[in-house]
Amino acid sequence: MGLEKLLTCPSIRAGEKYRASQEMASLEDKPMVLTSHVDELNAYPQIFVPVIKKYFRIVWWADFENDQERYANEIQGILVNGGLPKITSELLDTLPNLKIVSTLGVGTDHLDLQLLKSRGIKVSSVPDVSSDCVADWGMTLLVAAARKLPEAMKSATDTATPFNYNILGKKITGSTLGIVGLGRIGYRIAERALGFKMRVLYNDITRRPEKEAALSLEYYSSLDKLLPNSDFIITVVPLTPQTHGMMGREQFKLMKKSAIFINIARAPVVQQDELVEALQSRTIQAAVLDVTSPEPLPPHHPLLHMPNVIITPHMGANSLESRRGVVEAGCESCTAAIQGKAIPREVVL
């Protein structure tokens, strides 16, 4: 029973009504935010809803669409999860008291930053909470591809597949890893790679001597020189005009035929059709993609049917601890903006 009905129901005891009235008053003190929806597959799992409710009164997108007039003047923040709700000029026109758009992720390529700047609306992201989790996942995918884990699991568990003692993978220890983008996640991947006694090369628009010295990394100012020297290549760059499509036909040709390519960045960093060509022609040995365009891929897409490809559902940050931390951090930033305080993790527009 909802709180409003509880307060007016004659059969409910006075003590319960008092507790309900106190809870209602507490809710009224909280600011109101708009966000997407609860969906165990695509949006917020139910487990994170109480985290948001600690900070805000939540308006779910479907309720807002059905009754904009009821909520529009009270909404002061938007929590964007998985790219939803989409921030358009039409939406902003309906929210006169909106102060911030807080996106629950690292990237902001799904937001029209110039539009938000022109409306004087603050923006925050969560670039630092899930770095370790994503780095863990990057190394997990590297190991899975090197040791042909999907093939091995199918051989051991699929009764229609022969049990194969001779699935021969690729040795990781002593091999060379090329990291494209040595930001927070790239650096943490390098730390993990040293545990495998790998030689670690990196390419970045900025050289990072202090990080080189700390981990004995080797800097390559040219991506074209890093690629032919790497057994594994992992991309961890943000999506920008400079990185869009940076991995294409010419880059795949520069890689070793035995190279394994891993993308845990953004799908548009890779020219996907040209990756398909490189895999089909055995220009490179294998690819691992935590991101694709679109997500999910259509059923007949060639990448879904290649034995030398592993695809996972954009889950680099998906540990319980990491996702909870991301929601908490996004709510903290949103609260600060609403209160007129300095915004943690503000995106400078």
XYZ file of C-alpha atoms in Angstrom:
349
model
C 0.000 0.000 0.000
C 1.338 3.461 -0.896
C 1.998 6.050 1.820
C -0.837 8.329 0.721
C -3.396 5.486 0.853
C -1.987 4.291 4.179
C -2.601 7.704 5.743
C -6.269 7.745 4.679
C -7.169 4.110 5.333
C -9.520 3.855 8.387
C -8.457 0.313 9.292
C -4.776 1.199 9.823
C -3.653 1.756 13.437
C -2.641 5.233 14.592
C 0.998 4.212 15.198
C 1.393 2.969 11.657
C -0.185 6.145 10.307
C 2.235 8.232 12.375
C 5.252 6.344 11.001
C 3.855 6.728 7.480
C 3.358 10.468 8.000
C 6.964 10.788 9.192
C 8.224 8.905 6.153
C 6.099 11.082 3.872
C 7.552 14.223 5.477
C 11.061 12.857 5.018
C 10.377 12.192 1.352
C 9.038 15.710 0.836
C 12.322 17.132 2.143
C 14.302 15.397 -0.589
C 14.843 16.936 -4.025
C 13.289 15.317 -7.054
C 15.259 13.719 -9.888
C 14.264 12.197 -13.188
C 15.792 8.922 -14.306
C 15.153 6.024 -16.637
C 13.584 2.823 -15.317
C 14.115 -0.383 -13.370
C 15.013 -3.289 -15.613
C 17.121 -6.248 -14.532
C 18.576 -6.618 -18.048
C 19.104 -3.103 -19.367
C 18.761 -0.386 -16.738
C 18.827 -0.189 -12.938
C 18.647 -3.539 -11.206
C 16.170 -3.236 -8.336
C 19.002 -3.569 -5.818
C 20.248 -0.025 -6.590
C 16.915 1.771 -6.229
C 17.266 2.167 -2.420
C 20.635 3.861 -3.000
C 18.971 6.574 -5.077
C 16.085 6.893 -2.641
C 18.531 7.814 0.139
C 19.108 11.078 -1.714
C 16.052 11.809 -3.836
C 12.443 11.436 -4.670
C 12.600 9.485 -7.928
C 10.498 10.231 -10.979
C 10.729 7.327 -13.386
C 10.677 8.220 -17.070
C 7.375 6.449 -17.786
C 5.634 8.380 -14.992
C 7.090 11.653 -16.265
C 5.885 10.966 -19.805
C 2.388 10.231 -18.528
C 2.113 13.353 -16.373
C 4.757 15.988 -17.152
C 2.830 18.843 -15.535
C 2.854 17.073 -12.167
C 6.635 16.751 -11.989
C 8.269 19.258 -14.344
C 8.668 22.197 -11.946
C 10.078 20.062 -9.124
C 12.715 18.083 -11.038
C 16.149 19.517 -10.260
C 18.416 16.757 -11.522
C 18.569 13.990 -14.099
C 20.427 10.732 -13.499
C 21.386 9.273 -16.878
C 21.910 5.515 -16.809
C 22.873 3.572 -19.911
C 22.275 6.659 -22.044
C 18.704 7.110 -20.788
C 16.788 9.284 -20.561
C 18.028 10.991 -23.703
C 18.748 14.655 -23.110
C 17.128 16.754 -25.829
C 16.284 20.422 -26.138
C 12.602 19.431 -26.000
C 13.113 17.703 -22.653
C 15.087 20.625 -21.236
C 12.325 23.004 -22.294
C 9.961 21.197 -19.920
C 12.262 21.380 -16.858
C 12.634 25.024 -15.777
C 14.407 24.222 -12.489
C 16.871 21.612 -13.737
C 20.351 22.185 -12.323
C 22.396 19.133 -13.334
C 22.617 16.115 -15.596
C 24.593 13.429 -13.781
C 25.618 10.540 -15.998
C 26.341 7.261 -14.233
C 29.357 6.315 -16.300
C 32.765 7.405 -17.485
C 32.014 8.771 -20.952
C 29.912 11.768 -21.955
C 29.729 11.079 -25.707
C 25.982 10.355 -25.351
C 25.349 13.903 -24.091
C 25.078 17.113 -26.101
C 27.480 19.092 -23.936
C 27.122 22.276 -25.931
C 23.363 22.162 -25.531
C 23.701 21.739 -21.773
C 26.280 24.512 -21.563
C 24.008 26.858 -23.486
C 21.241 26.212 -20.929
C 23.558 26.745 -17.952
C 23.056 23.171 -16.748
C 25.900 21.451 -14.911
C 27.187 18.020 -15.940
C 28.951 15.335 -13.936
C 30.291 11.888 -14.773
C 31.888 9.076 -12.768
C 35.364 8.561 -14.234
C 37.172 7.162 -11.219
C 34.959 4.707 -9.343
C 35.081 1.644 -11.586
C 38.651 1.834 -12.935
C 39.881 -1.211 -11.013
C 36.830 -3.220 -11.989
C 37.244 -2.410 -15.692
C 40.956 -3.204 -15.534
C 40.137 -6.560 -13.934
C 37.758 -7.245 -16.799
C 40.293 -6.240 -19.432
C 42.781 -8.775 -18.096
C 40.047 -11.389 -17.737
C 39.197 -11.026 -21.428
C 42.864 -11.165 -22.403
C 43.320 -14.442 -20.530
C 40.056 -15.874 -21.885
C 41.086 -15.179 -25.473
C 44.677 -16.309 -25.048
C 43.672 -19.635 -23.529
C 40.579 -20.119 -25.757
C 38.249 -20.291 -22.783
C 34.924 -20.343 -24.706
C 36.161 -23.223 -26.895
C 37.396 -25.094 -23.838
C 34.126 -24.650 -21.950
C 32.113 -25.844 -24.924
C 34.359 -28.883 -25.308
C 33.953 -29.810 -21.637
C 30.210 -29.127 -21.233
C 28.510 -29.505 -24.630
C 27.774 -33.185 -25.168
C 27.550 -32.581 -28.929
C 31.168 -31.337 -28.965
C 34.122 -33.740 -28.676
C 36.011 -33.551 -25.370
C 39.308 -32.096 -26.549
C 42.500 -32.426 -24.508
C 44.486 -30.530 -27.156
C 43.041 -27.028 -27.235
C 46.230 -25.038 -27.628
C 46.150 -21.463 -26.437
C 48.667 -18.652 -26.386
C 51.206 -18.184 -23.587
C 50.726 -14.965 -21.668
C 53.750 -14.936 -19.373
C 56.622 -13.113 -21.045
C 54.515 -11.835 -23.936
C 54.110 -8.174 -24.924
C 51.045 -6.096 -24.202
C 50.370 -2.856 -26.067
C 48.042 -0.508 -24.214
C 46.385 2.212 -26.268
C 45.514 4.937 -23.783
C 47.300 5.113 -20.425
C 44.635 6.807 -18.343
C 43.285 5.490 -15.048
C 42.171 2.153 -16.488
C 45.146 1.723 -18.811
C 47.557 2.214 -15.925
C 45.747 -0.337 -13.779
C 45.851 -2.836 -16.635
C 49.605 -2.285 -16.818
C 49.870 -3.047 -13.089
C 48.033 -6.330 -13.589
C 50.056 -7.244 -16.667
C 53.273 -7.039 -14.659
C 51.905 -9.854 -12.527
C 52.047 -11.974 -15.677
C 55.625 -10.821 -16.272
C 54.545 -9.159 -19.505
C 56.507 -6.496 -21.326
C 54.187 -3.495 -21.429
C 54.196 -0.838 -24.159
C 51.847 2.101 -24.311
C 50.709 4.801 -26.695
C 49.017 7.984 -25.524
C 48.731 11.575 -26.695
C 50.632 12.518 -23.536
C 53.809 10.829 -22.391
C 53.729 9.853 -18.716
C 57.329 9.532 -17.457
C 56.367 9.031 -13.813
C 54.159 6.057 -14.719
C 56.829 4.671 -17.014
C 59.332 4.764 -14.185
C 56.949 3.227 -11.655
C 56.149 0.182 -13.792
C 59.021 0.050 -16.323
C 56.661 0.822 -19.191
C 57.843 1.613 -22.713
C 56.388 4.645 -24.477
C 55.621 4.631 -28.212
C 54.690 8.028 -29.600
C 53.458 6.338 -32.770
C 50.629 3.818 -32.712
C 52.005 2.434 -35.979
C 55.189 1.409 -34.166
C 53.468 -0.034 -31.113
C 51.153 -2.368 -33.020
C 53.719 -4.625 -34.773
C 55.583 -5.076 -31.480
C 52.597 -6.279 -29.434
C 51.209 -9.776 -28.918
C 48.080 -8.345 -27.312
C 46.610 -4.901 -28.020
C 44.021 -3.417 -25.680
C 42.244 -0.112 -26.344
C 41.251 1.984 -23.323
C 40.837 5.452 -24.860
C 37.866 7.808 -24.447
C 35.722 8.400 -27.517
C 36.720 11.742 -29.033
C 36.913 13.077 -32.598
C 40.583 12.028 -32.558
C 39.958 8.453 -31.417
C 36.821 7.809 -33.478
C 37.686 5.054 -35.963
C 41.347 4.996 -34.906
C 41.517 1.204 -35.285
C 40.901 0.307 -38.904
C 42.242 -1.670 -41.838
C 45.711 -0.130 -41.834
C 46.143 -0.637 -38.100
C 45.077 -4.289 -38.275
C 47.564 -4.864 -41.097
C 50.343 -3.583 -38.859
C 49.553 -6.104 -36.127
C 51.151 -9.531 -35.905
C 49.132 -12.332 -37.482
C 49.162 -13.919 -34.031
C 47.900 -10.740 -32.334
C 44.814 -10.670 -30.144
C 42.936 -7.357 -30.193
C 40.800 -6.316 -27.206
C 38.435 -3.337 -27.084
C 37.027 -2.261 -23.716
C 36.774 1.415 -24.706
C 33.899 2.541 -26.949
C 32.678 0.693 -30.030
C 33.212 3.605 -32.493
C 36.933 3.593 -31.671
C 37.036 0.555 -33.976
C 35.985 0.479 -37.607
C 33.918 -2.623 -37.061
C 33.495 -3.752 -40.683
C 37.249 -3.556 -41.172
C 37.774 -5.612 -38.018
C 35.500 -8.267 -39.512
C 37.668 -8.287 -42.637
C 40.845 -8.631 -40.587
C 39.418 -11.579 -38.663
C 37.995 -13.322 -41.710
C 41.282 -12.982 -43.591
C 43.303 -14.015 -40.519
C 45.182 -10.730 -40.669
C 45.008 -10.992 -36.876
C 44.369 -14.079 -34.779
C 41.437 -13.038 -32.634
C 39.406 -10.199 -31.142
C 37.620 -9.619 -27.867
C 34.912 -6.947 -27.725
C 33.117 -5.740 -24.638
C 31.492 -3.078 -26.822
C 29.906 -3.329 -30.258
C 27.864 -1.161 -32.578
C 24.970 -1.641 -32.144
C 24.471 -3.308 -28.789
C 23.361 -6.021 -29.075
C 24.452 -6.999 -32.565
C 21.733 -8.298 -34.909
C 21.467 -12.125 -34.961
C 23.149 -12.602 -38.338
C 26.092 -10.259 -37.778
C 29.330 -12.043 -38.744
C 31.058 -11.205 -35.464
C 28.563 -13.404 -33.634
C 29.529 -16.448 -35.644
C 33.319 -16.350 -35.702
C 35.251 -18.879 -33.625
C 38.067 -16.367 -33.099
C 35.842 -13.700 -31.500
C 34.652 -13.248 -27.916
C 31.877 -10.716 -27.263
C 30.619 -9.667 -23.839
C 27.688 -7.344 -23.037
C 29.443 -4.078 -22.134
C 30.069 -5.283 -18.601
C 33.503 -3.973 -17.695
C 32.204 -2.039 -14.683
C 29.712 -4.677 -13.639
C 30.685 -5.756 -10.195
C 28.191 -5.186 -7.424
C 30.659 -2.990 -5.568
C 31.561 -0.929 -8.610
C 28.020 -0.339 -9.813
C 26.851 0.622 -6.334
C 29.793 3.030 -6.076
C 28.904 4.577 -9.437
C 25.297 5.189 -8.371
C 26.425 6.663 -5.032
C 28.948 8.948 -6.738
C 26.422 10.136 -9.314
C 23.907 10.908 -6.581
C 26.529 12.807 -4.569
C 27.374 14.983 -7.571
C 23.713 15.599 -8.284
C 23.039 16.550 -4.653
C 25.948 19.006 -4.594
C 24.682 20.812 -7.691
C 21.156 21.061 -6.302
C 22.532 22.503 -3.059
C 24.730 24.983 -4.927
C 27.956 23.404 -3.695
C 31.142 22.398 -5.544
C 30.333 19.363 -7.693
C 32.505 16.281 -7.323
C 33.515 14.926 -10.730
C 32.058 17.887 -12.595
C 32.551 17.854 -16.357
C 33.977 21.237 -17.322
C 31.968 22.539 -20.257
